[in-house]
Coordinates of C-alpha atoms in Angstrom, one line a residue:
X1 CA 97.4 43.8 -158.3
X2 CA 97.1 41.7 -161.8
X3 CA 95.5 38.6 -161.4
X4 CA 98.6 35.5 -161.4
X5 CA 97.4 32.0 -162.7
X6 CA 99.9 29.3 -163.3
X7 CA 99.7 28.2 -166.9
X8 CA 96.4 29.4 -167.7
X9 CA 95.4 30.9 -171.3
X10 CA 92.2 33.2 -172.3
X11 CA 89.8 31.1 -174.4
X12 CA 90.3 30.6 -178.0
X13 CA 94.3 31.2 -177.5
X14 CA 96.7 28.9 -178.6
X15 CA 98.5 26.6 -175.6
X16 CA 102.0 25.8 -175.6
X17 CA 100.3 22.4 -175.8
X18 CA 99.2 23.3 -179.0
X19 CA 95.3 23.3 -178.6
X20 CA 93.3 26.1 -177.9
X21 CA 91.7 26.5 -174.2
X22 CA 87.9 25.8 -176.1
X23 CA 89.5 21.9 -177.1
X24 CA 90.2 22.8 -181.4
X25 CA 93.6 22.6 -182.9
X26 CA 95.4 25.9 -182.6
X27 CA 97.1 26.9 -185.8
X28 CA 100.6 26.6 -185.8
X29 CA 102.9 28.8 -187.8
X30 CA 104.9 27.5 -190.4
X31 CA 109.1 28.2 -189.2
X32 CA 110.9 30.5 -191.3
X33 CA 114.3 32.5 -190.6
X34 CA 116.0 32.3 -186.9
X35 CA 116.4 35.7 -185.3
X36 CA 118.7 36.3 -182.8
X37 CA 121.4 33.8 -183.7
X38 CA 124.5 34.2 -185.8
X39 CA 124.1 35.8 -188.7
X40 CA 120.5 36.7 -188.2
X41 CA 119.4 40.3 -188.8
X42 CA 119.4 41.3 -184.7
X43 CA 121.5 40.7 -182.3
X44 CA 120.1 39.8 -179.2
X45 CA 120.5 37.8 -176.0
X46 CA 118.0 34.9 -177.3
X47 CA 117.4 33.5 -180.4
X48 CA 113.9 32.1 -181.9
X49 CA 112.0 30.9 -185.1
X50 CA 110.3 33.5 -186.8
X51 CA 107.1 32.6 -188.9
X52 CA 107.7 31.9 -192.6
X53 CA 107.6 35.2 -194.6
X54 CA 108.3 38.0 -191.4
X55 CA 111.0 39.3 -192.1
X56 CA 113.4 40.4 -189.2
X57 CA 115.7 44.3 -188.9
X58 CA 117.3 45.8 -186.2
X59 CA 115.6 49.1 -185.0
X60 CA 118.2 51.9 -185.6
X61 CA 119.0 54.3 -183.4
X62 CA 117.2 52.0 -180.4
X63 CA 119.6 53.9 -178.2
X64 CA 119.6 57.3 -179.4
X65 CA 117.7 60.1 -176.8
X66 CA 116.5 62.0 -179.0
X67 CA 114.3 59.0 -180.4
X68 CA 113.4 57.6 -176.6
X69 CA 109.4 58.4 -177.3
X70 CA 109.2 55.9 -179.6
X71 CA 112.4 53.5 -178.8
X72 CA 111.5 52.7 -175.1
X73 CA 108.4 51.5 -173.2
X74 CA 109.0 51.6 -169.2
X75 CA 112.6 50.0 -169.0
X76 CA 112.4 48.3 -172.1
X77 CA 114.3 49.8 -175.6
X78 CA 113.2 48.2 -178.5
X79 CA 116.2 46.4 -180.5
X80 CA 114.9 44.3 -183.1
X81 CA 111.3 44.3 -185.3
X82 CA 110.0 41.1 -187.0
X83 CA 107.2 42.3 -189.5
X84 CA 104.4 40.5 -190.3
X85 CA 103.6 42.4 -193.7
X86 CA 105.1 40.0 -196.2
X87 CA 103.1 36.9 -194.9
X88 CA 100.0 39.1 -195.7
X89 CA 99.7 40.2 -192.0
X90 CA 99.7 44.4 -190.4
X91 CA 101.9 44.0 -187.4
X92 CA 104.8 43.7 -185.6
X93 CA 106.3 40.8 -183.3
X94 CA 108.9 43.4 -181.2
X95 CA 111.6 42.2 -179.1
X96 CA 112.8 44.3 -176.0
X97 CA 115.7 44.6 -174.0
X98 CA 115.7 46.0 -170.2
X99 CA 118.5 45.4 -167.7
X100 CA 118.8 42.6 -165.8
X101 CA 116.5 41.4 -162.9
X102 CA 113.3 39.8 -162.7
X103 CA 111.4 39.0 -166.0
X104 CA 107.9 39.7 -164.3
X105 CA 109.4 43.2 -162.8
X106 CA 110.7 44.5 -166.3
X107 CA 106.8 43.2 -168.0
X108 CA 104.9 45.1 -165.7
X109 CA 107.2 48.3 -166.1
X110 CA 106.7 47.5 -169.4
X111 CA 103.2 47.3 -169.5
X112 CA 102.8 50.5 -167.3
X113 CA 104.8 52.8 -169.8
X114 CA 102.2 51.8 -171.9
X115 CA 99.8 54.9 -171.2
X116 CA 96.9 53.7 -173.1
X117 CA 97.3 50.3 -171.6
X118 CA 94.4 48.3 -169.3
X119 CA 93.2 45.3 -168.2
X120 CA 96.6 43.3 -167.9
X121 CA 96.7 39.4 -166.6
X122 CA 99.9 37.9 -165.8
X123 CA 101.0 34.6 -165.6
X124 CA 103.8 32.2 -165.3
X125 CA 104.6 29.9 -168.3
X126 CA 107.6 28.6 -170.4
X127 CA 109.2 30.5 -173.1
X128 CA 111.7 27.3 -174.8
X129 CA 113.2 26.0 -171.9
X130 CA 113.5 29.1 -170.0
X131 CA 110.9 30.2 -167.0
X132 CA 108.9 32.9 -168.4
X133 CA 106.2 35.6 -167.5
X134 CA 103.1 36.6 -170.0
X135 CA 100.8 39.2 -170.1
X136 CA 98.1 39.7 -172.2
X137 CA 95.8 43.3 -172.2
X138 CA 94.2 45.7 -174.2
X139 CA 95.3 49.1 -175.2
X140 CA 93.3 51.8 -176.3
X141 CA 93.8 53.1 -180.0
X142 CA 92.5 56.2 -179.9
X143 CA 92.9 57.2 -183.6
X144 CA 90.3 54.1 -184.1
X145 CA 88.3 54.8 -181.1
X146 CA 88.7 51.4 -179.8
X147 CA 90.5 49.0 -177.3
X148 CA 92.7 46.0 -178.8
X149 CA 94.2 43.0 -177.7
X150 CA 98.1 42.7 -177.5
X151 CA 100.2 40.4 -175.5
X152 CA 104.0 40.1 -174.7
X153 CA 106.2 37.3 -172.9
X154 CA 109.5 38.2 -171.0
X155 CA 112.2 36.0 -169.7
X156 CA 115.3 36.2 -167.5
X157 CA 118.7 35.5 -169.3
X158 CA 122.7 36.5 -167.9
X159 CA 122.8 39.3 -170.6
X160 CA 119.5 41.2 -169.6
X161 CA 115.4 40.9 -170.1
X162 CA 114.1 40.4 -172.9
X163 CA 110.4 40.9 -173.9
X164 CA 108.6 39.6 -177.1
X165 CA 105.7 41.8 -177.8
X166 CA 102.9 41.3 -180.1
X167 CA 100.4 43.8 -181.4
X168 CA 98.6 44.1 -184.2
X169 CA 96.4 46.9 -185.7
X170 CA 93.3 45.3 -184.5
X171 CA 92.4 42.4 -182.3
X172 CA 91.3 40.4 -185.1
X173 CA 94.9 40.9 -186.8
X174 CA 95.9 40.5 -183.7
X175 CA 94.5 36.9 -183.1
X176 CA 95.5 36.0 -186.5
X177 CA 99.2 36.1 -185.6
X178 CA 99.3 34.3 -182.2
X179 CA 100.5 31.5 -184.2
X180 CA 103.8 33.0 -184.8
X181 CA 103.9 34.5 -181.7
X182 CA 103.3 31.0 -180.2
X183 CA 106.4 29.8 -182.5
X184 CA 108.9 32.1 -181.4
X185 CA 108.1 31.5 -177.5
X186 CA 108.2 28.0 -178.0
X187 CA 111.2 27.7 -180.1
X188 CA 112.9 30.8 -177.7
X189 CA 116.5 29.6 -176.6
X190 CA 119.5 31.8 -174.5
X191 CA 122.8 32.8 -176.1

């Protein structure tokens, strides 16, 4: 089974305290447009600050078979993709939807539909206000012929799971955009 630890971050990542785990100042990202809310771009069961310059869309045709292979992940269907190209970034910050239950139940199906995916550790934090589960492990691109980081958060809410996911096309781009993923799992609140 994962390793569980209460609150505790890898070295070098940001905390929600805002310091990284080796004492520095994490970088914080600067708060742009509010997804999830009225009138934002996606319609989803939360709502939370996107960095300045990503630029939110709804995934089309999330729920269409014919397009599961690249809509779903475990019991997860993607609904809503925050891009990081316009702040200069190559990535994604991806928010799921999975029925309700458990928020650590739906990340680890989520993380095992992954097929390429290894080396996860769990553990129990705060996404806003709301009890959440993390996970951070690697995932082997084998187009690059190597293994990168990505990480993804899920919480409980009435209307279903929802899981942010980070990527990135490397780990360095990866690592570059923890502040904005800090942002929107700080700043997470229910509908």
């Amino acid at each position: 089974m994962p390793e569980v630890r209460q609150g505790d971050r890898p070295s070098g990542v940001p905390s929600a305290g805002g310091s990284s785990a080796e004492g520095g100042a994490a970088a914080v990202a600067e708060a742009g447009a509010v997804v999830g809310g009225r009138g934002s771009a996606c319609a989803l069961p939360v709502s939370f600050s996107a960095a300045a310059k990503w630029v939110a869309k709804t995934v089309a045709g999330a729920d269409d078979p014919e397009f599961a292979a690249l809509t779903r992940q475990g019991p997860a269907t993607v609904r809503c993709e925050v891009d990081a190209k316009p702040a200069g970034h190559l990535g994604y910050l991806r928010v799921w939807t999975a029925g309700k239950g458990p928020a650590r139940v739906a990340l680890e199906g989520f993380v095992k539909g992954e097929p390429n995916g290894s080396k996860a550790v769990y553990r129990e934090t705060r996404a806003g206000q709301l009890a959440a589960t993390e996970v951070t492990y690697t995932v082997f691109n084998k187009l690059m012929e190597e293994s990168k980081e990505e990480r993804a958060f899920a919480v409980a809410t009435p209307k279903g799971t929802v899981i942010v996911h980070l990527g990135g096309l490397d780990t360095d781009e990866h690592r570059a955009m923890l502040p904005a993923y800090e942002l929107a799992r700080t700043t997470l609140k229910p509908l």
